[in-house]
Coordinates of C-alpha atoms in Angstrom, one line a residue:
X1 CA 51.5 32.3 -63.9
X2 CA 50.0 34.2 -60.3
X3 CA 48.5 32.3 -57.7
X4 CA 46.1 34.1 -55.1
X5 CA 48.9 34.4 -52.1
X6 CA 46.9 33.6 -49.2
X7 CA 47.0 29.8 -50.6
X8 CA 50.6 30.0 -49.6
X9 CA 50.2 32.6 -46.7
X10 CA 47.2 29.3 -45.8
X11 CA 49.1 26.3 -46.1
X12 CA 52.2 28.0 -43.6
X13 CA 50.3 29.0 -41.2
X14 CA 48.5 24.9 -41.3
X15 CA 52.2 23.5 -41.3
X16 CA 52.5 26.1 -38.0
X17 CA 49.7 24.9 -36.3
X18 CA 50.6 21.1 -37.6
X19 CA 53.8 21.7 -35.5
X20 CA 52.5 23.3 -32.7
X21 CA 50.1 21.2 -32.2
X22 CA 52.6 18.2 -31.8
X23 CA 54.9 20.6 -29.0
X24 CA 51.3 20.4 -27.5
X25 CA 49.9 16.8 -27.6
X26 CA 53.6 15.4 -26.5
X27 CA 52.7 16.9 -23.4
X28 CA 49.5 15.4 -23.1
X29 CA 50.8 12.1 -24.9
X30 CA 48.7 11.7 -27.4
X31 CA 48.3 11.3 -31.1
X32 CA 49.6 13.3 -33.5
X33 CA 46.1 12.5 -35.6
X34 CA 43.5 13.5 -32.6
X35 CA 45.3 17.0 -31.9
X36 CA 45.9 18.4 -35.8
X37 CA 41.1 17.2 -35.2
X38 CA 40.9 19.0 -32.5
X39 CA 43.0 21.9 -33.6
X40 CA 41.3 22.2 -37.2
X41 CA 38.2 22.3 -34.9
X42 CA 39.6 25.1 -33.0
X43 CA 40.5 27.2 -36.1
X44 CA 37.0 26.3 -37.9
X45 CA 33.5 28.0 -37.9
X46 CA 32.7 26.0 -34.6
X47 CA 35.0 28.2 -32.9
X48 CA 37.4 30.8 -34.0
X49 CA 35.9 31.1 -37.7
X50 CA 39.3 30.8 -39.4
X51 CA 38.1 29.3 -43.0
X52 CA 40.1 27.8 -45.4
X53 CA 40.2 31.1 -48.8
X54 CA 41.3 27.7 -51.7
X55 CA 39.0 24.9 -50.2
X56 CA 39.7 22.6 -53.7
X57 CA 43.2 22.9 -53.1
X58 CA 43.6 23.1 -49.4
X59 CA 41.6 18.9 -50.2
X60 CA 44.0 18.2 -52.6
X61 CA 46.7 18.1 -50.6
X62 CA 45.0 17.1 -47.7
X63 CA 44.0 14.3 -50.1
X64 CA 47.1 12.7 -50.7
X65 CA 48.8 13.3 -47.4
X66 CA 46.1 10.2 -47.5
X67 CA 48.0 8.8 -50.3
X68 CA 50.7 9.1 -49.1
X69 CA 49.6 7.9 -46.0
X70 CA 48.1 4.3 -46.5
X71 CA 51.1 4.1 -49.8
X72 CA 53.6 3.3 -46.5
X73 CA 51.5 1.7 -45.2
X74 CA 51.0 -0.5 -47.6
X75 CA 55.4 -0.7 -48.4
X76 CA 55.1 -2.0 -44.0
X77 CA 52.0 -4.9 -45.4
X78 CA 52.9 -9.3 -45.4
X79 CA 50.5 -9.0 -48.6
X80 CA 49.9 -12.6 -47.9
X81 CA 49.1 -11.9 -44.3
X82 CA 46.2 -9.0 -45.6
X83 CA 44.2 -10.2 -48.0
X84 CA 42.8 -13.5 -46.7
X85 CA 39.6 -15.2 -46.5
X86 CA 39.2 -14.4 -42.3
X87 CA 39.9 -10.6 -44.0
X88 CA 36.9 -10.8 -45.9
X89 CA 34.9 -12.9 -43.1
X90 CA 35.3 -9.7 -40.9
X91 CA 35.1 -7.1 -43.2
X92 CA 31.9 -9.0 -44.1
X93 CA 30.8 -9.2 -40.4
X94 CA 31.7 -5.0 -40.5
X95 CA 29.2 -4.5 -43.3
X96 CA 25.8 -5.7 -42.3
X97 CA 25.7 -5.4 -39.0
X98 CA 26.7 -1.6 -39.1
X99 CA 24.5 -1.3 -42.3
X100 CA 21.3 -2.8 -40.6
X101 CA 22.1 -1.0 -37.1
X102 CA 22.7 2.5 -38.2
X103 CA 19.0 1.5 -40.4
X104 CA 17.1 0.8 -38.3
X105 CA 18.5 3.6 -35.3
X106 CA 18.0 6.1 -37.5
X107 CA 14.5 4.8 -38.3
X108 CA 13.3 4.7 -34.8
X109 CA 15.5 8.2 -34.0
X110 CA 14.3 10.3 -36.8
X111 CA 11.0 8.9 -37.9
X112 CA 10.3 11.6 -40.7
X113 CA 12.8 11.8 -42.3
X114 CA 12.4 8.9 -44.6
X115 CA 13.2 5.2 -45.6
X116 CA 16.1 6.4 -48.3
X117 CA 17.8 9.1 -45.9
X118 CA 18.1 5.7 -43.5
X119 CA 18.8 3.4 -45.5
X120 CA 22.1 6.7 -47.1
X121 CA 22.7 6.7 -42.7
X122 CA 23.5 3.1 -42.7
X123 CA 25.8 3.2 -45.1
X124 CA 27.3 6.3 -43.7
X125 CA 28.6 3.5 -41.1
X126 CA 30.3 0.8 -43.2
X127 CA 33.0 2.0 -44.3
X128 CA 36.0 2.0 -42.0
X129 CA 38.4 4.7 -42.6
X130 CA 42.0 3.4 -43.5
X131 CA 43.6 6.7 -43.1
X132 CA 43.0 6.9 -39.4
X133 CA 43.0 3.3 -38.7
X134 CA 46.5 3.0 -39.9
X135 CA 47.7 5.5 -38.6
X136 CA 46.6 4.3 -34.5
X137 CA 48.2 0.9 -36.0
X138 CA 51.8 2.9 -37.0
X139 CA 51.3 5.1 -33.6
X140 CA 50.6 2.4 -31.3
X141 CA 53.3 -0.3 -33.0
X142 CA 50.8 -2.1 -33.7
X143 CA 51.4 -2.4 -37.7
X144 CA 52.9 -5.7 -38.2
X145 CA 51.5 -8.4 -35.1
X146 CA 48.7 -10.3 -36.1
X147 CA 45.8 -7.9 -35.0
X148 CA 47.4 -4.5 -36.6
X149 CA 47.4 -6.5 -39.4
X150 CA 43.7 -8.8 -39.6
X151 CA 42.4 -4.3 -38.7
X152 CA 44.3 -3.1 -41.8
X153 CA 43.8 -6.4 -44.4
X154 CA 39.8 -6.1 -43.1
X155 CA 40.3 -2.5 -42.7
X156 CA 40.8 -2.3 -46.7
X157 CA 39.0 -5.2 -47.6
X158 CA 36.1 -3.5 -46.0
X159 CA 36.1 -0.2 -48.4
X160 CA 36.1 -1.7 -51.1
X161 CA 32.3 -3.7 -49.8
X162 CA 31.2 0.2 -48.9
X163 CA 31.8 2.2 -52.2
X164 CA 29.4 -1.2 -53.3
X165 CA 27.2 -0.2 -50.3
X166 CA 27.6 3.5 -50.7
X167 CA 26.1 3.0 -55.1
X168 CA 23.3 0.5 -53.4
X169 CA 22.1 3.6 -50.4
X170 CA 22.7 6.2 -54.0
X171 CA 20.4 3.9 -56.4
X172 CA 17.6 4.5 -53.9
X173 CA 17.4 8.2 -54.3
X174 CA 15.1 7.9 -57.3
X175 CA 13.5 4.8 -55.1
X176 CA 15.2 2.2 -56.9
X177 CA 18.0 0.0 -56.8
X178 CA 20.5 1.1 -59.6
X179 CA 21.1 -2.8 -59.6
X180 CA 24.2 -2.9 -63.6
X181 CA 25.3 0.1 -61.3
X182 CA 26.2 -2.7 -57.9
X183 CA 27.8 -5.3 -60.4
X184 CA 30.1 -3.6 -62.4
X185 CA 32.0 -1.9 -59.1
X186 CA 31.7 -5.6 -57.4
X187 CA 33.7 -6.9 -60.8
X188 CA 35.7 -3.5 -61.1
X189 CA 36.7 -3.1 -57.5
X190 CA 37.9 -7.5 -57.3
X191 CA 39.5 -7.5 -60.7
X192 CA 41.1 -4.3 -59.9
X193 CA 42.7 -4.9 -57.0
X194 CA 44.1 -9.0 -58.6
X195 CA 45.2 -7.3 -61.7
X196 CA 46.7 -5.1 -59.4
X197 CA 48.2 -7.4 -57.3
X198 CA 49.0 -10.0 -60.4
X199 CA 50.7 -6.8 -63.0
X200 CA 52.4 -5.7 -60.4
X201 CA 54.4 -8.6 -58.7
X202 CA 54.4 -9.7 -61.7
X203 CA 55.8 -7.2 -64.1
X204 CA 56.8 -3.9 -61.8
X205 CA 58.1 -4.6 -59.2
X206 CA 61.1 -6.0 -62.1
X207 CA 61.3 -3.2 -64.1
X208 CA 61.0 -1.3 -61.0
X209 CA 64.0 -3.0 -59.6
X210 CA 66.5 -2.9 -63.1
X211 CA 65.3 0.6 -63.6
X212 CA 66.3 1.6 -59.6
X213 CA 69.6 -0.4 -60.6
X214 CA 70.0 1.5 -63.8
X215 CA 69.5 4.6 -62.2
X216 CA 72.1 4.1 -59.2
X217 CA 74.7 2.5 -61.5
X218 CA 75.3 6.7 -62.4
X219 CA 74.7 8.3 -59.9
X220 CA 71.3 9.1 -60.0
X221 CA 70.4 8.2 -55.4
X222 CA 66.4 8.8 -56.0
X223 CA 65.1 7.2 -59.9
X224 CA 63.6 3.7 -57.6
X225 CA 61.0 5.3 -54.9
X226 CA 60.4 8.1 -57.7
X227 CA 58.8 5.7 -60.1
X228 CA 57.9 4.0 -57.3
X229 CA 55.4 6.6 -55.7
X230 CA 54.6 7.2 -59.6
X231 CA 53.2 3.4 -60.3
X232 CA 51.6 4.1 -56.1
X233 CA 49.2 7.5 -57.9
X234 CA 48.3 5.1 -60.3
X235 CA 47.2 3.2 -58.6
X236 CA 45.4 6.2 -57.5
X237 CA 44.2 6.5 -60.0
X238 CA 43.1 3.7 -61.5
X239 CA 41.1 3.2 -58.8
X240 CA 39.5 7.0 -58.0
X241 CA 38.2 6.0 -61.6
X242 CA 36.1 2.7 -61.5
X243 CA 34.8 4.1 -58.4
X244 CA 36.8 3.1 -55.1
X245 CA 38.6 5.0 -53.1
X246 CA 42.8 7.2 -53.9
X247 CA 43.8 5.4 -51.2
X248 CA 42.8 1.7 -51.1
X249 CA 45.0 2.7 -55.1
X250 CA 47.7 3.8 -52.7
X251 CA 47.8 1.0 -50.3
X252 CA 47.4 -2.2 -53.1
X253 CA 50.8 -0.4 -54.9
X254 CA 52.6 0.2 -51.8
X255 CA 51.7 -4.0 -50.4
X256 CA 52.3 -4.9 -54.2
X257 CA 56.5 -3.4 -53.3
X258 CA 56.1 -4.5 -49.5
X259 CA 58.8 -7.2 -50.7
X260 CA 61.3 -5.8 -52.9
X261 CA 64.2 -5.1 -51.0
X262 CA 65.2 -1.6 -51.9
X263 CA 61.5 -1.0 -50.1
X264 CA 63.4 1.0 -46.7
X265 CA 64.7 3.7 -49.2
X266 CA 60.4 3.7 -50.0
X267 CA 59.7 4.6 -46.4
X268 CA 62.2 7.0 -46.1
X269 CA 60.6 9.1 -49.1
X270 CA 56.9 8.3 -47.6
X271 CA 57.6 9.4 -43.9
X272 CA 59.2 12.9 -45.2
X273 CA 56.0 14.0 -47.7
X274 CA 53.6 12.3 -44.9
X275 CA 55.4 14.5 -42.6
X276 CA 54.4 17.0 -44.6
X277 CA 51.1 17.0 -46.6
X278 CA 49.1 14.3 -43.8
X279 CA 48.6 16.9 -40.8
X280 CA 47.4 19.4 -44.1
X281 CA 44.9 16.1 -44.1
X282 CA 44.2 15.9 -40.5
X283 CA 43.8 20.0 -39.7
X284 CA 41.6 20.7 -42.2
X285 CA 39.0 17.9 -41.8
X286 CA 38.9 20.1 -38.6
X287 CA 37.9 23.3 -39.7
X288 CA 35.1 22.6 -42.2
X289 CA 33.3 21.5 -39.5
X290 CA 30.3 23.5 -38.4
X291 CA 29.0 21.6 -34.8
X292 CA 26.5 25.0 -35.0
X293 CA 25.0 22.3 -37.6
X294 CA 23.8 20.0 -34.3
X295 CA 21.7 22.7 -32.4
X296 CA 18.6 19.8 -32.5
X297 CA 20.3 16.9 -33.1
X298 CA 22.9 16.9 -31.2
X299 CA 21.8 13.5 -28.4
X300 CA 20.7 11.8 -31.9
X301 CA 24.8 13.0 -33.2
X302 CA 25.5 10.9 -30.1
X303 CA 23.5 8.2 -29.9
X304 CA 24.3 6.7 -33.4
X305 CA 28.3 7.8 -33.4
X306 CA 27.4 5.5 -30.3
X307 CA 26.0 2.7 -32.6
X308 CA 29.0 3.3 -34.7
X309 CA 31.2 1.9 -33.3
X310 CA 29.4 -1.1 -31.5
X311 CA 28.3 -2.1 -34.1
X312 CA 32.2 -2.3 -36.1
X313 CA 32.6 -4.2 -32.4
X314 CA 30.3 -6.3 -32.5
X315 CA 30.2 -7.0 -37.0
X316 CA 34.1 -7.7 -36.5
X317 CA 34.7 -8.7 -32.8
X318 CA 32.6 -11.4 -33.3
X319 CA 33.9 -13.0 -36.5
X320 CA 36.8 -12.6 -35.1
X321 CA 36.3 -14.6 -31.9
X322 CA 35.3 -17.2 -34.2
X323 CA 38.0 -17.0 -36.3
X324 CA 40.6 -18.0 -32.9
X325 CA 42.3 -14.8 -31.9
X326 CA 41.4 -13.5 -27.8
X327 CA 38.8 -12.1 -26.9
X328 CA 40.5 -9.2 -26.7
X329 CA 42.8 -9.7 -29.6
X330 CA 38.8 -9.8 -31.6
X331 CA 36.9 -6.2 -29.2
X332 CA 40.3 -4.2 -30.3
X333 CA 39.2 -5.1 -34.3
X334 CA 36.4 -3.8 -33.7
X335 CA 37.7 -1.0 -32.1
X336 CA 40.1 -0.2 -35.0
X337 CA 37.3 -0.6 -37.0
X338 CA 35.5 2.3 -36.1
X339 CA 37.1 5.6 -37.5
X340 CA 34.9 6.6 -40.0
X341 CA 36.0 9.5 -40.4
X342 CA 37.3 11.1 -44.0
X343 CA 34.8 8.4 -45.8
X344 CA 31.8 9.6 -43.1
X345 CA 32.4 13.4 -44.4
X346 CA 32.8 12.2 -48.5
X347 CA 29.9 11.0 -48.3
X348 CA 28.1 13.1 -46.4
X349 CA 29.1 15.3 -49.4
X350 CA 27.8 12.9 -51.7
X351 CA 24.6 12.7 -49.9
X352 CA 24.0 16.2 -49.8
X353 CA 24.8 16.6 -52.9
X354 CA 22.8 14.6 -54.7
X355 CA 19.7 15.9 -52.1
X356 CA 19.9 12.3 -51.3
X357 CA 20.6 14.5 -47.0
X358 CA 19.7 17.1 -45.7
X359 CA 21.5 19.6 -43.4
X360 CA 20.9 18.0 -40.4
X361 CA 21.3 14.4 -41.6
X362 CA 24.3 15.7 -43.1
X363 CA 25.9 17.0 -39.2
X364 CA 24.6 14.3 -37.6
X365 CA 26.9 12.2 -39.7
X366 CA 30.6 14.3 -40.1
X367 CA 29.9 14.9 -36.5
X368 CA 29.6 10.4 -35.9
X369 CA 32.2 10.5 -38.3
X370 CA 35.0 12.7 -36.0
X371 CA 34.1 11.3 -33.0
X372 CA 34.8 7.6 -34.5
X373 CA 38.2 8.4 -35.2
X374 CA 39.1 10.6 -31.9
X375 CA 37.5 7.8 -29.6
X376 CA 39.9 5.3 -31.6
X377 CA 43.2 6.0 -30.2
X378 CA 42.7 6.6 -26.3
X379 CA 40.6 3.0 -26.2
X380 CA 44.0 1.4 -28.0
X381 CA 46.2 2.9 -26.3
X382 CA 43.5 1.4 -23.0
X383 CA 43.9 -1.5 -24.0
X384 CA 47.4 -1.5 -25.6
X385 CA 49.0 0.2 -22.6
X386 CA 52.5 0.4 -22.7
X387 CA 53.1 -0.7 -26.3
X388 CA 54.6 2.9 -27.4
X389 CA 56.5 5.4 -26.6
X390 CA 57.6 8.1 -24.4
X391 CA 56.1 11.1 -25.6
X392 CA 53.2 11.7 -28.5
X393 CA 52.3 8.8 -30.9
X394 CA 54.1 9.8 -34.1
X395 CA 53.0 8.1 -37.1
X396 CA 55.5 9.0 -39.0
X397 CA 58.3 7.9 -37.2
X398 CA 57.8 4.3 -37.2
X399 CA 59.6 1.5 -35.5
X400 CA 60.3 -0.6 -38.5
X401 CA 61.7 1.5 -40.8
X402 CA 65.3 1.4 -38.8
X403 CA 67.3 1.5 -41.7
X404 CA 66.9 5.6 -41.8
X405 CA 67.1 6.0 -38.4
X406 CA 70.2 8.4 -37.5
X407 CA 71.5 7.8 -34.2
X408 CA 71.1 11.8 -32.8
X409 CA 67.9 11.5 -33.4
X410 CA 66.9 13.6 -35.7
X411 CA 65.7 11.1 -38.3
X412 CA 66.2 9.3 -41.7
X413 CA 68.8 10.8 -43.7
X414 CA 67.4 11.1 -48.2

């Protein structure tokens, strides 16, 4: 079996670039995700002109990185504090306001684009990038704080609702809304979360713990972790099949296992996997962006990006404030829900490939996704100054993985 050696060279190059970017960003005391995206943009067609030989392969590596990240975040989350009325209320506000605001502002800025494209642009402002949000929360050591749990829980619900909004926007391309398709997606998404959690906590956790004990009795150390990862990938597969994001499935699997006594072993394993695959995910997103497509629409893109952030701060912040959170926490929730990034890119690519939007609107949406992802970490640092350790913030060095730390600072032993 032969493969193009250039593929392995490119993956080697991406990881080497990730290491270099980490050293550079550590001097600037910025989150690693910011450096990885910016390095990707510098490498891409906008500056150096680097292109990916096998986009599909790198995209698969990148997607796996996002799945591993969300699985690990799920492991560190409190199941009962994620799926609450508060988070659902915040998520609904974070869907309605951005969708309406995006539609209205785009219609004013580009009236000739038509109603269908305006509806679609509004839809791209809805879904939060759970991967970026979760990464930033871990980087700033806020994942287990009340505000972090509120952001993460609302972001997951928001992502599910975002898929419903996408179905509605996609249905308008033919001049009508596919009501049956929307109803199916809503029922499937709710059913997946409910059944996934019920089956996981009632049966899969018991099976996994029993298998882990049996394996360790025979000298097999990593069987439990392999089974947990297998289940996470299966959940991701089911989520993708029914029409919601694979990363939502991985997150649900993580929350299912979050109460297990052996979850520390899973956290250590996913930490190493994430250290390899997550940089590929974020760098490749930067590489795929071509700024030349914005030549005639840069101000439209900037305004849409501002609306994207403000609409989340208003749409999520007001419900959070009404539900008893402080003003600072409410604003933090809105900012935490602002990143779009890979979600916006996925939706934009879908719209472009199906003919719903043109190349100009595609570039605007991708720009918005990148900008919202890049400004969120610095905004969080300003709001929660002193909440992170010195140097760069490493999303794979979670303070909650205490079991895996080694005194010499070289990290956990698997």
